PDB file of C-alpha atoms in Angstrom:
ATOM      1  CA  MET Y1414     -13.228  -1.966  -9.649  1.00 38.00           C
ATOM      2  CA  THR Y1415     -11.950  -5.511  -8.105  1.00 42.00           C
ATOM      3  CA  HIS Y1416     -10.967  -7.892 -10.334  1.00 42.00           C
ATOM      4  CA  ALA Y1417     -10.224 -11.615  -8.923  1.00 44.00           C
ATOM      5  CA  THR Y1418      -8.073 -13.434 -10.962  1.00 46.00           C
ATOM      6  CA  HIS Y1419      -7.758 -16.866  -8.718  1.00 50.00           C
ATOM      7  CA  SER Y1420      -8.483 -17.984  -5.345  1.00 66.00           C
ATOM      8  CA  ILE Y1421      -5.219 -19.039  -2.764  1.00 71.00           C
ATOM      9  CA  GLY Y1422      -4.392 -22.412  -3.121  1.00 73.00           C
ATOM     10  CA  GLY Y1423      -1.394 -23.853  -0.781  1.00 73.00           C
ATOM     11  CA  MET Y1424      -0.538 -26.509   0.601  1.00 65.00           C
ATOM     12  CA  GLU Y1425      -0.102 -28.329   4.419  1.00 72.00           C
ATOM     13  CA  ILE Y1426       3.434 -29.915   5.864  1.00 68.00           C
ATOM     14  CA  GLN Y1427       3.641 -30.546   9.129  1.00 68.00           C
ATOM     15  CA  SER Y1428       1.288 -28.304  10.701  1.00 66.00           C
ATOM     16  CA  SER Y1429       2.792 -25.480   8.351  1.00 67.00           C
ATOM     17  CA  TYR Y1430       1.079 -24.586   5.446  1.00 65.00           C
ATOM     18  CA  PHE Y1431       3.204 -22.996   2.465  1.00 70.00           C
ATOM     19  CA  VAL Y1432       1.208 -20.502  -0.314  1.00 72.00           C
ATOM     20  CA  ASP Y1433       3.986 -20.306  -3.552  1.00 69.00           C
ATOM     21  CA  GLU Y1434       3.425 -16.807  -5.957  1.00 68.00           C
ATOM     22  CA  GLU Y1435       1.882 -19.041  -8.796  1.00 71.00           C
ATOM     23  CA  ALA Y1436      -1.018 -20.014  -6.104  1.00 75.00           C
ATOM     24  CA  ALA Y1437      -1.729 -17.044  -4.292  1.00 73.00           C
ATOM     25  CA  GLY Y1438      -5.172 -15.245  -5.279  1.00 75.00           C
ATOM     26  CA  ARG Y1439      -4.313 -12.023  -7.502  1.00 76.00           C
ATOM     27  CA  GLU Y1440      -6.403  -9.677  -7.427  1.00 74.00           C
ATOM     28  CA  GLU Y1441      -6.723  -5.624  -9.807  1.00 75.00           C
ATOM     29  CA  PRO Y1442      -8.392  -3.322  -7.413  1.00 71.00           C
ATOM     30  CA  PHE Y1443      -7.004  -0.356  -9.407  1.00 67.00           C
ATOM     31  CA  GLU Y1444      -4.797   0.205 -12.554  1.00 68.00           C
ATOM     32  CA  ALA Y1445      -1.975   1.183 -11.082  1.00 66.00           C
ATOM     33  CA  PHE Y1446      -1.093  -2.886  -9.860  1.00 65.00           C
ATOM     34  CA  THR Y1447      -2.059  -6.252  -9.074  1.00 72.00           C
ATOM     35  CA  MET Y1448      -2.713  -7.531  -5.496  1.00 71.00           C
ATOM     36  CA  THR Y1449      -0.897 -10.612  -4.677  1.00 74.00           C
ATOM     37  CA  TYR Y1450      -2.964 -12.281  -1.932  1.00 66.00           C
ATOM     38  CA  PHE Y1451      -0.465 -14.962   0.409  1.00 69.00           C
ATOM     39  CA  SER Y1452      -3.610 -15.121   2.779  1.00 69.00           C
ATOM     40  CA  ASP Y1453      -6.767 -13.136   2.828  1.00 58.00           C
ATOM     41  CA  HIS Y1454      -8.765 -14.474   5.591  1.00 54.00           C
ATOM     42  CA  SER Y1455      -8.049 -16.355   9.075  1.00 47.00           C
ATOM     43  CA  GLY Y1456      -7.482 -19.366   8.635  1.00 54.00           C
ATOM     44  CA  ILE Y1457      -4.450 -22.196   9.739  1.00 55.00           C
ATOM     45  CA  GLY Y1458      -2.496 -19.944  12.894  1.00 58.00           C
ATOM     46  CA  PHE Y1459      -3.373 -16.966  10.974  1.00 61.00           C
ATOM     47  CA  SER Y1460      -5.548 -13.676  10.395  1.00 71.00           C
ATOM     48  CA  GLY Y1461      -5.833 -11.086   8.252  1.00 77.00           C
ATOM     49  CA  GLN Y1462      -4.235 -10.331   5.067  1.00 81.00           C
ATOM     50  CA  PHE Y1463      -0.299 -10.419   3.772  1.00 82.00           C
ATOM     51  CA  GLY Y1464       0.809 -10.101   0.136  1.00 82.00           C
ATOM     52  CA  VAL Y1465       2.777  -8.651  -2.515  1.00 84.00           C
ATOM     53  CA  ASN Y1466       1.183  -5.616  -4.168  1.00 85.00           C
ATOM     54  CA  ARG Y1467       3.988  -4.667  -7.943  1.00 83.00           C
ATOM     55  CA  PHE Y1468       3.363  -0.939  -8.868  1.00 82.00           C
ATOM     56  CA  CYS Y1469       4.364  -1.761 -12.878  1.00 76.00           C
ATOM     57  CA  LYS Y1470       3.735   1.630 -13.304  1.00 75.00           C
ATOM     58  CA  SER Y1471       3.721   5.103 -12.703  1.00 77.00           C
ATOM     59  CA  ASP Y1472       0.228   5.748 -12.137  1.00 79.00           C
ATOM     60  CA  GLY Y1473      -1.285   6.916  -8.543  1.00 81.00           C
ATOM     61  CA  LEU Y1474      -3.399   5.437  -6.034  1.00 85.00           C
ATOM     62  CA  MET Y1475      -6.344   7.491  -4.342  1.00 90.00           C
ATOM     63  CA  ARG Y1476      -6.404   8.791  -0.948  1.00 95.00           C
ATOM     64  CA  HIS Y1477      -7.661   5.984   1.538  1.00 95.00           C
ATOM     65  CA  VAL Y1478      -8.093   4.528   4.699  1.00 96.00           C
ATOM     66  CA  HIS Y1479      -9.085   0.632   5.460  1.00 93.00           C
ATOM     67  CA  LEU Y1480     -11.824  -0.553   7.351  1.00 94.00           C
ATOM     68  CA  SER Y1481     -12.285  -3.506   9.221  1.00 92.00           C
ATOM     69  CA  VAL Y1482     -14.862  -6.249   7.493  1.00 89.00           C
ATOM     70  CA  ASP Y1483     -17.375  -5.454  10.297  1.00 92.00           C
ATOM     71  CA  GLY Y1484     -17.168  -1.945   9.432  1.00 93.00           C
ATOM     72  CA  LYS Y1485     -16.870  -0.807  13.172  1.00 94.00           C
ATOM     73  CA  ARG Y1486     -12.805   0.260  13.160  1.00 94.00           C
ATOM     74  CA  PHE Y1487      -9.939   1.462  11.022  1.00 95.00           C
ATOM     75  CA  VAL Y1488      -7.198  -1.152  10.583  1.00 93.00           C
ATOM     76  CA  ARG Y1489      -3.389  -0.551  10.520  1.00 91.00           C
ATOM     77  CA  GLU Y1490      -1.697  -0.612   6.760  1.00 91.00           C
ATOM     78  CA  ARG Y1491       2.073  -2.216   7.051  1.00 88.00           C
ATOM     79  CA  ILE Y1492       3.943  -1.597   4.109  1.00 90.00           C
ATOM     80  CA  LEU Y1493       7.302  -2.442   3.775  1.00 88.00           C
ATOM     81  CA  ILE Y1494       9.195  -1.504   0.592  1.00 90.00           C
ATOM     82  CA  LEU Y1495      11.123  -4.156  -0.778  1.00 88.00           C
ATOM     83  CA  GLU Y1496      12.132  -3.001  -4.639  1.00 84.00           C
ATOM     84  CA  SER Y1497      13.030   0.060  -5.737  1.00 86.00           C
ATOM     85  CA  ALA Y1498      11.114   3.596  -4.380  1.00 91.00           C
ATOM     86  CA  ILE Y1499       7.427   4.878  -4.348  1.00 92.00           C
ATOM     87  CA  LEU Y1500       5.763   8.073  -3.216  1.00 94.00           C
ATOM     88  CA  LEU Y1501       3.652   8.254  -0.069  1.00 94.00           C
ATOM     89  CA  ASP Y1502       1.349  11.203   0.695  1.00 95.00           C
ATOM     90  CA  VAL Y1503       0.500   9.639   4.148  1.00 95.00           C
ATOM     91  CA  GLY Y1504      -1.951  12.736   6.131  1.00 93.00           C
ATOM     92  CA  GLY Y1505      -0.903  15.177   3.770  1.00 94.00           C
ATOM     93  CA  GLU Y1506       2.824  14.668   3.829  1.00 94.00           C
ATOM     94  CA  ARG Y1507       4.578  13.937   0.699  1.00 95.00           C
ATOM     95  CA  ILE Y1508       7.724  11.265   1.090  1.00 94.00           C
ATOM     96  CA  VAL Y1509       9.673   9.427  -1.636  1.00 94.00           C
ATOM     97  CA  ILE Y1510       9.985   5.496  -0.552  1.00 93.00           C
ATOM     98  CA  LEU Y1511      12.977   3.957  -0.890  1.00 91.00           C
ATOM     99  CA  PRO Y1512      13.376   0.188  -0.166  1.00 88.00           C
ATOM    100  CA  ASN Y1513      13.978  -1.820   2.740  1.00 85.00           C
ATOM    101  CA  THR Y1514      11.307   1.060   4.330  1.00 89.00           C
ATOM    102  CA  LEU Y1515       8.680  -0.051   7.014  1.00 89.00           C
ATOM    103  CA  CYS Y1516       5.615   2.470   6.535  1.00 92.00           C
ATOM    104  CA  ASP Y1517       3.171   1.371   9.467  1.00 91.00           C
ATOM    105  CA  ILE Y1518      -0.096   3.416   8.689  1.00 94.00           C
ATOM    106  CA  GLY Y1519      -2.013   3.921  11.652  1.00 93.00           C
ATOM    107  CA  PRO Y1520      -5.997   3.580  11.634  1.00 95.00           C
ATOM    108  CA  GLY Y1521      -7.682   6.133   9.682  1.00 96.00           C
ATOM    109  CA  VAL Y1522      -4.609   7.935   8.426  1.00 95.00           C
ATOM    110  CA  PRO Y1523      -5.513   8.572   4.482  1.00 96.00           C
ATOM    111  CA  HIS Y1524      -2.927   7.827   2.741  1.00 95.00           C
ATOM    112  CA  MET Y1525      -2.237   7.884  -1.451  1.00 94.00           C
ATOM    113  CA  TRP Y1526       0.654   6.040  -3.322  1.00 92.00           C
ATOM    114  CA  ARG Y1527       2.306   6.868  -6.656  1.00 91.00           C
ATOM    115  CA  GLY Y1528       4.482   4.655  -8.892  1.00 88.00           C
ATOM    116  CA  LEU Y1529       7.157   6.083 -10.786  1.00 89.00           C
ATOM    117  CA  PRO Y1530       8.724   5.662 -14.383  1.00 87.00           C
ATOM    118  CA  ALA Y1531      11.346   3.378 -14.857  1.00 87.00           C
ATOM    119  CA  GLY Y1532      14.799   5.225 -14.666  1.00 91.00           C
ATOM    120  CA  MET Y1533      14.235   8.189 -12.979  1.00 92.00           C
ATOM    121  CA  LEU Y1534      16.982   9.541 -10.413  1.00 93.00           C
ATOM    122  CA  LEU Y1535      15.837   9.577  -6.781  1.00 92.00           C
ATOM    123  CA  PRO Y1536      16.613  11.467  -3.852  1.00 90.00           C
ATOM    124  CA  ASN Y1537      19.308   8.982  -2.584  1.00 88.00           C
ATOM    125  CA  GLY Y1538      21.311   9.157  -5.987  1.00 90.00           C
ATOM    126  CA  SER Y1539      19.767   5.308  -7.519  1.00 90.00           C
ATOM    127  CA  ARG Y1540      17.843   5.255 -10.379  1.00 91.00           C
ATOM    128  CA  HIS Y1541      14.515   3.332  -9.774  1.00 90.00           C
ATOM    129  CA  ALA Y1542      14.032   0.197 -11.595  1.00 86.00           C
ATOM    130  CA  ARG Y1543      10.922  -1.221 -14.015  1.00 80.00           C
ATOM    131  CA  GLU Y1544       8.911  -1.773 -10.822  1.00 84.00           C
ATOM    132  CA  SER Y1545       8.201  -0.928  -7.078  1.00 87.00           C
ATOM    133  CA  ILE Y1546       7.563  -4.427  -4.321  1.00 88.00           C
ATOM    134  CA  MET Y1547       5.440  -3.941  -1.585  1.00 89.00           C
ATOM    135  CA  VAL Y1548       4.976  -6.168   0.433  1.00 89.00           C
ATOM    136  CA  PHE Y1549       1.868  -5.920   2.601  1.00 88.00           C
ATOM    137  CA  PHE Y1550       0.238  -6.708   6.160  1.00 88.00           C
ATOM    138  CA  TYR Y1551      -3.182  -6.145   7.851  1.00 86.00           C
ATOM    139  CA  GLN Y1552      -3.791  -7.860  10.832  1.00 82.00           C
ATOM    140  CA  GLU Y1553      -6.773  -8.253  10.028  1.00 82.00           C
ATOM    141  CA  GLU Y1554      -9.253  -8.706   7.112  1.00 80.00           C
ATOM    142  CA  VAL Y1555     -10.388  -5.578   5.271  1.00 84.00           C
ATOM    143  CA  GLN Y1556     -13.082  -4.032   3.491  1.00 84.00           C
ATOM    144  CA  GLY Y1557     -11.049  -2.987   0.951  1.00 80.00           C
ATOM    145  CA  PHE Y1558      -9.881   0.681   0.024  1.00 87.00           C
ATOM    146  CA  GLU Y1559     -12.385   3.617   1.655  1.00 94.00           C
ATOM    147  CA  ARG Y1560     -11.740   6.431  -1.088  1.00 94.00           C
ATOM    148  CA  VAL Y1561     -11.411   9.694   1.272  1.00 96.00           C
ATOM    149  CA  ASN Y1562     -10.969  13.359  -0.184  1.00 94.00           C
ATOM    150  CA  ALA Y1563      -8.601  14.821   2.570  1.00 94.00           C
ATOM    151  CA  PRO Y1564      -5.533  14.112   4.863  1.00 95.00           C
ATOM    152  CA  GLU Y1565      -6.781  14.532   7.967  1.00 95.00           C
ATOM    153  CA  ILE Y1566      -7.543  11.643  10.236  1.00 95.00           C
ATOM    154  CA  ILE Y1567     -11.092  10.186  10.529  1.00 96.00           C
ATOM    155  CA  GLU Y1568     -11.576   8.988  14.466  1.00 95.00           C
ATOM    156  CA  THR Y1569     -15.053   6.862  13.919  1.00 96.00           C
ATOM    157  CA  PRO Y1570     -16.226   5.251  10.399  1.00 96.00           C
ATOM    158  CA  GLU Y1571     -19.107   7.198  10.738  1.00 96.00           C
ATOM    159  CA  ASP Y1572     -17.536   9.834   9.439  1.00 95.00           C
ATOM    160  CA  LEU Y1573     -16.318   8.326   6.556  1.00 95.00           C
ATOM    161  CA  LYS Y1574     -19.851   9.589   4.369  1.00 93.00           C
ATOM    162  CA  SER Y1575     -19.200  13.072   4.636  1.00 94.00           C
ATOM    163  CA  ARG Y1576     -15.510  12.567   3.640  1.00 95.00           C
ATOM    164  CA  PHE Y1577     -15.952  10.142   0.547  1.00 94.00           C
ATOM    165  CA  GLY Y1578     -14.163  11.285  -2.535  1.00 93.00           C
ATOM    166  CA  ASP Y1579     -11.529  10.614  -5.442  1.00 90.00           C
ATOM    167  CA  MET Y1580      -8.508  12.567  -4.577  1.00 91.00           C
ATOM    168  CA  GLN Y1581      -5.905  10.688  -6.941  1.00 89.00           C
ATOM    169  CA  PHE Y1582      -2.012  11.382  -6.132  1.00 89.00           C
ATOM    170  CA  PRO Y1583      -0.730  13.721  -8.625  1.00 89.00           C
ATOM    171  CA  ALA Y1584       1.880  13.367 -11.442  1.00 88.00           C
ATOM    172  CA  VAL Y1585       5.226  14.218 -10.651  1.00 91.00           C
ATOM    173  CA  SER Y1586       7.975  15.459 -12.573  1.00 93.00           C
ATOM    174  CA  GLN Y1587      11.577  14.702 -11.833  1.00 94.00           C
ATOM    175  CA  ALA Y1588      12.350  17.812 -10.317  1.00 95.00           C
ATOM    176  CA  GLU Y1589       9.637  17.426  -8.203  1.00 94.00           C
ATOM    177  CA  VAL Y1590      10.638  14.205  -6.797  1.00 93.00           C
ATOM    178  CA  LEU Y1591      14.473  15.726  -5.714  1.00 95.00           C
ATOM    179  CA  GLU Y1592      12.482  18.195  -3.370  1.00 94.00           C
ATOM    180  CA  LEU Y1593      10.609  15.424  -1.343  1.00 94.00           C
ATOM    181  CA  PRO Y1594      12.170  14.470   1.483  1.00 94.00           C
ATOM    182  CA  PHE Y1595      13.048  10.374   2.173  1.00 92.00           C
ATOM    183  CA  ILE Y1596      13.736   8.474   5.339  1.00 89.00           C
ATOM    184  CA  ARG Y1597      17.345   7.849   6.058  1.00 86.00           C
ATOM    185  CA  ASN Y1598      18.147   6.182   9.600  1.00 80.00           C
ATOM    186  CA  GLY Y1599      15.197   6.824  10.574  1.00 83.00           C
ATOM    187  CA  LYS Y1600      15.320  11.072  10.009  1.00 88.00           C
ATOM    188  CA  LEU Y1601      13.592  12.517   6.719  1.00 87.00           C
ATOM    189  CA  GLN Y1602      17.104  13.792   4.075  1.00 89.00           C
ATOM    190  CA  PHE Y1603      16.544  15.896   1.629  1.00 88.00           C
ATOM    191  CA  VAL Y1604      18.695  16.414  -1.187  1.00 82.00           C
TER     192      VAL Y1604
END
């Protein structure tokens, strides 16, 4: 259930708009993280949604896709992992996403995320920090998270009814994380 804690504030200087983290909007769509919105509407030279998610727990987020506000098309999700790591299931393929990696998830591609416990060893030899920081961007406003039960790409919004369901990224052990591929130099790597 979504719980908004406050709306976006900001200021304009010389036809430029500034929002610091304290003035950003916040929403808690799931227990796994809080979404911090620096922009959530079409406005001053910007359309779409832009913000930060901080995964502070090793919780999993359910499989989902994103619909446009009018519900007529699927929307791309762009996520940049800035700090530590997070697990991603994209279309049924599980990957460890390390820092400074962009995830540009195609329209209608079911995906789910999972945070990791602090201190967990990652495939690149580093240790997971206390939180993972994800910067998100949608080119247009989205309705939210449309839950789906299977990893196959969904072609039309009408197909969502038959695909509705809750599938959460399951908990993983240290050994399972080290068996997952990760991306290095634009290619999947294994330990």
